[in-house]
Amino acid sequence: MKKLPLSLLFALLTVLHVAAPPTSAAQQPKLDIKFFLGFSETTYVAMLETGRERNSFASYQIGFGPRLSKNKAFVEVLFSFNRWLYEGVNPDLGGVETQVNSFELPFLAGYIPYKNPYFKLFLYGGYVNHFNTKIILRREEQPSLRLKPKADNLAIYQALARFGVNVDLAMFNFDLNYSISLNSATTTSYRTGYHQIQLNLGYIF
């Protein structure tokens, strides 16, 4: 009679051992795909001889990309479409609304200080390739004008440094980041700094 419980215990331990995932499974890289959209504030700082002149504009972005994580480290490569606009008065064109279209290719890497099945915290930094592609001027009662960035003294390419924090809450991602230009944002003789703060909401697949 004593052998039956021991045999059952042995069988149970065998089943648990076979059913349990191998230790190496937890060490395998995890790939997520993120889709996101958000709003941002873009500030241009013209460094004139008379001092610094700041102009801030509302903007928004939408994008996607893969994120690969393993243990406490992760890397992320994104693609995003960005647009900012402002209204003003041009002496030659009258009242105009200016829209600037651009896209970005961020390469990011960082550290995961805390995670559980429902919550993850990510701290990161990285390099962003920013390309201004088109300027659209919408005039009062006139056809729109489509111009190249250099028509408004905007640099076509900008190198940006980005630092941020994002959180996974179940399948949702919340991201807050700050970017600063490493080169001039304009083609003018004076340097123009570029600063942007983004707040994004994403969905993780």
Coordinates of C-alpha atoms in Angstrom, one line a residue:
M1 CA 0.0 0.0 0.0
K2 CA 2.9 2.4 0.7
K3 CA 4.3 2.0 -2.8
L4 CA 1.2 3.5 -4.5
P5 CA 1.5 7.0 -3.1
L6 CA 5.2 7.0 -3.9
S7 CA 4.6 5.9 -7.5
L8 CA 1.9 8.6 -7.9
L9 CA 4.3 11.2 -6.5
F10 CA 7.0 10.1 -8.9
A11 CA 4.6 10.2 -11.9
L12 CA 3.4 13.7 -10.9
L13 CA 7.0 15.0 -10.6
T14 CA 7.8 13.6 -14.0
V15 CA 4.8 15.3 -15.6
L16 CA 5.7 18.6 -14.0
H17 CA 9.3 18.4 -15.2
V18 CA 8.2 17.6 -18.8
A19 CA 5.5 20.3 -18.9
A20 CA 7.7 23.1 -17.4
P21 CA 9.3 25.4 -20.0
P22 CA 13.1 25.1 -20.2
T23 CA 15.2 27.7 -18.5
S24 CA 16.6 28.9 -21.8
A25 CA 13.1 29.8 -23.0
A26 CA 13.0 32.8 -20.7
Q27 CA 16.4 33.9 -22.2
Q28 CA 15.1 34.0 -25.8
P29 CA 14.7 37.4 -27.4
K30 CA 11.2 38.8 -27.6
L31 CA 10.0 40.6 -30.7
D32 CA 7.1 43.1 -30.5
I33 CA 5.6 45.3 -33.3
K34 CA 4.4 48.7 -32.2
F35 CA 2.0 51.1 -34.0
F36 CA 1.8 54.6 -32.5
L37 CA 0.4 58.1 -32.9
G38 CA 0.9 61.2 -30.9
F39 CA 1.3 64.9 -30.5
S40 CA 4.4 67.0 -30.0
E41 CA 5.7 70.5 -29.6
T42 CA 8.5 71.6 -32.0
T43 CA 10.7 74.6 -31.2
Y44 CA 13.2 76.3 -33.5
V45 CA 15.8 78.4 -31.8
A46 CA 17.5 80.9 -34.2
M47 CA 20.9 81.9 -32.8
L48 CA 21.0 85.5 -34.2
E49 CA 23.7 88.1 -33.5
T50 CA 21.1 90.0 -31.5
G51 CA 20.2 87.0 -29.4
R52 CA 18.1 83.9 -29.6
E53 CA 14.7 83.9 -31.2
R54 CA 12.3 81.0 -30.4
N55 CA 9.3 79.8 -32.3
S56 CA 7.2 76.9 -31.2
F57 CA 4.7 74.9 -33.3
A58 CA 2.2 72.2 -32.7
S59 CA 2.9 69.0 -34.5
Y60 CA 1.8 65.3 -34.7
Q61 CA 3.3 62.0 -35.8
I62 CA 2.2 58.5 -36.6
G63 CA 4.5 55.5 -37.1
F64 CA 5.4 51.8 -36.4
G65 CA 8.4 49.6 -35.9
P66 CA 9.8 46.5 -34.3
R67 CA 11.2 46.2 -30.8
L68 CA 13.5 43.4 -29.8
S69 CA 14.1 42.8 -26.1
K70 CA 16.2 40.2 -24.1
N71 CA 16.5 40.2 -20.3
K72 CA 17.0 43.8 -19.3
A73 CA 18.0 45.3 -22.7
F74 CA 16.1 46.2 -25.8
V75 CA 16.6 47.8 -29.2
E76 CA 14.0 49.5 -31.4
V77 CA 13.9 50.7 -35.0
L78 CA 11.0 52.9 -36.0
F79 CA 9.6 54.8 -39.0
S80 CA 7.3 57.8 -38.5
F81 CA 5.6 60.4 -40.5
N82 CA 5.6 63.9 -38.9
R83 CA 3.8 67.1 -39.7
W84 CA 3.8 70.5 -38.1
L85 CA 2.1 73.7 -39.1
Y86 CA 1.6 77.4 -38.3
E87 CA -0.3 80.4 -39.6
G88 CA 1.2 83.8 -40.5
V89 CA 1.1 86.7 -42.9
N90 CA 3.5 86.8 -45.9
P91 CA 4.0 90.3 -47.5
D92 CA 3.8 88.7 -51.0
L93 CA 1.2 86.0 -50.4
G94 CA -1.0 87.5 -47.6
G95 CA -2.4 85.2 -45.0
V96 CA -0.9 81.7 -45.3
E97 CA -1.0 78.4 -43.4
T98 CA 2.3 76.6 -43.6
Q99 CA 2.6 72.9 -43.3
V100 CA 5.9 71.0 -43.1
N101 CA 5.9 67.3 -43.9
S102 CA 8.8 65.1 -42.7
F103 CA 9.7 61.5 -41.8
E104 CA 12.0 60.0 -39.2
L105 CA 14.0 56.8 -38.8
P106 CA 14.9 56.5 -35.1
F107 CA 17.4 53.9 -33.9
L108 CA 17.0 53.4 -30.2
A109 CA 18.4 51.2 -27.4
G110 CA 17.8 51.1 -23.7
Y111 CA 17.3 49.4 -20.4
I112 CA 14.3 47.7 -18.8
P113 CA 14.6 48.4 -15.0
Y114 CA 11.3 46.7 -14.2
K115 CA 8.9 44.3 -15.8
N116 CA 6.1 41.9 -15.0
P117 CA 3.5 40.2 -17.3
Y118 CA 1.3 43.3 -17.3
F119 CA 3.7 46.3 -16.8
K120 CA 7.1 47.1 -18.3
L121 CA 9.2 50.3 -17.9
F122 CA 11.7 51.2 -20.6
L123 CA 14.5 53.9 -20.5
Y124 CA 16.2 54.7 -23.7
G125 CA 18.3 56.9 -25.9
G126 CA 19.3 56.9 -29.5
Y127 CA 20.0 58.5 -32.9
V128 CA 17.2 59.9 -35.1
N129 CA 17.5 60.5 -38.9
H130 CA 15.0 63.4 -39.6
F131 CA 14.2 64.3 -43.2
N132 CA 12.1 67.3 -44.2
T133 CA 10.4 66.5 -47.5
K134 CA 7.9 69.1 -48.4
I135 CA 6.4 72.5 -47.5
I136 CA 2.8 73.3 -48.4
L137 CA 1.5 76.8 -48.3
R138 CA -2.3 77.2 -48.2
R139 CA -3.3 80.8 -49.2
E140 CA -6.6 82.6 -48.7
E141 CA -8.7 81.9 -51.8
Q142 CA -5.7 80.7 -53.8
P143 CA -4.3 77.4 -54.9
S144 CA -1.9 75.7 -52.5
L145 CA 1.9 76.0 -53.2
R146 CA 4.1 73.0 -52.8
L147 CA 7.8 73.8 -52.2
K148 CA 11.0 72.1 -51.4
P149 CA 12.4 72.6 -47.8
K150 CA 15.2 74.9 -49.0
A151 CA 12.6 77.4 -50.2
D152 CA 12.0 78.2 -46.6
N153 CA 15.6 77.7 -45.6
L154 CA 14.9 74.4 -43.9
A155 CA 17.6 71.7 -43.9
I156 CA 16.6 68.6 -45.7
Y157 CA 18.4 66.3 -43.3
Q158 CA 18.7 66.7 -39.5
A159 CA 20.6 64.4 -37.1
L160 CA 18.9 64.2 -33.8
A161 CA 19.7 62.8 -30.3
R162 CA 16.7 61.4 -28.5
F163 CA 16.1 60.4 -24.9
G164 CA 12.9 59.0 -23.5
V165 CA 10.9 56.7 -21.3
N166 CA 8.0 54.5 -22.2
V167 CA 5.7 52.1 -20.5
D168 CA 3.9 49.0 -21.6
L169 CA 0.6 48.5 -19.9
A170 CA -0.7 45.2 -21.1
M171 CA -0.9 45.7 -24.9
F172 CA -0.7 49.5 -24.8
N173 CA 2.4 51.6 -24.9
F174 CA 2.9 55.1 -23.6
D175 CA 6.0 57.0 -24.7
L176 CA 7.4 60.4 -23.7
N177 CA 10.6 61.6 -25.4
Y178 CA 12.8 64.6 -26.1
S179 CA 14.9 65.3 -29.2
I180 CA 17.6 67.9 -29.9
S181 CA 19.3 68.6 -33.2
L182 CA 23.0 67.8 -33.6
N183 CA 23.3 70.0 -36.7
S184 CA 21.5 73.3 -37.8
A185 CA 17.9 72.9 -38.7
T186 CA 18.2 75.6 -41.4
T187 CA 20.5 76.4 -44.3
T188 CA 21.0 80.0 -43.1
S189 CA 24.3 81.5 -42.1
Y190 CA 23.3 81.4 -38.5
R191 CA 22.7 78.1 -36.6
T192 CA 19.2 77.1 -35.7
G193 CA 18.5 74.6 -33.0
Y194 CA 15.7 72.1 -33.1
H195 CA 13.9 70.8 -30.0
Q196 CA 10.9 68.5 -29.8
I197 CA 8.9 66.9 -27.1
Q198 CA 6.7 64.0 -28.1
L199 CA 3.9 62.2 -26.3
N200 CA 2.7 59.0 -28.1
L201 CA 0.1 56.3 -27.5
G202 CA 0.9 52.9 -29.1
Y203 CA -0.5 49.4 -29.5
I204 CA 1.8 46.4 -29.2
F205 CA 1.4 43.2 -31.3

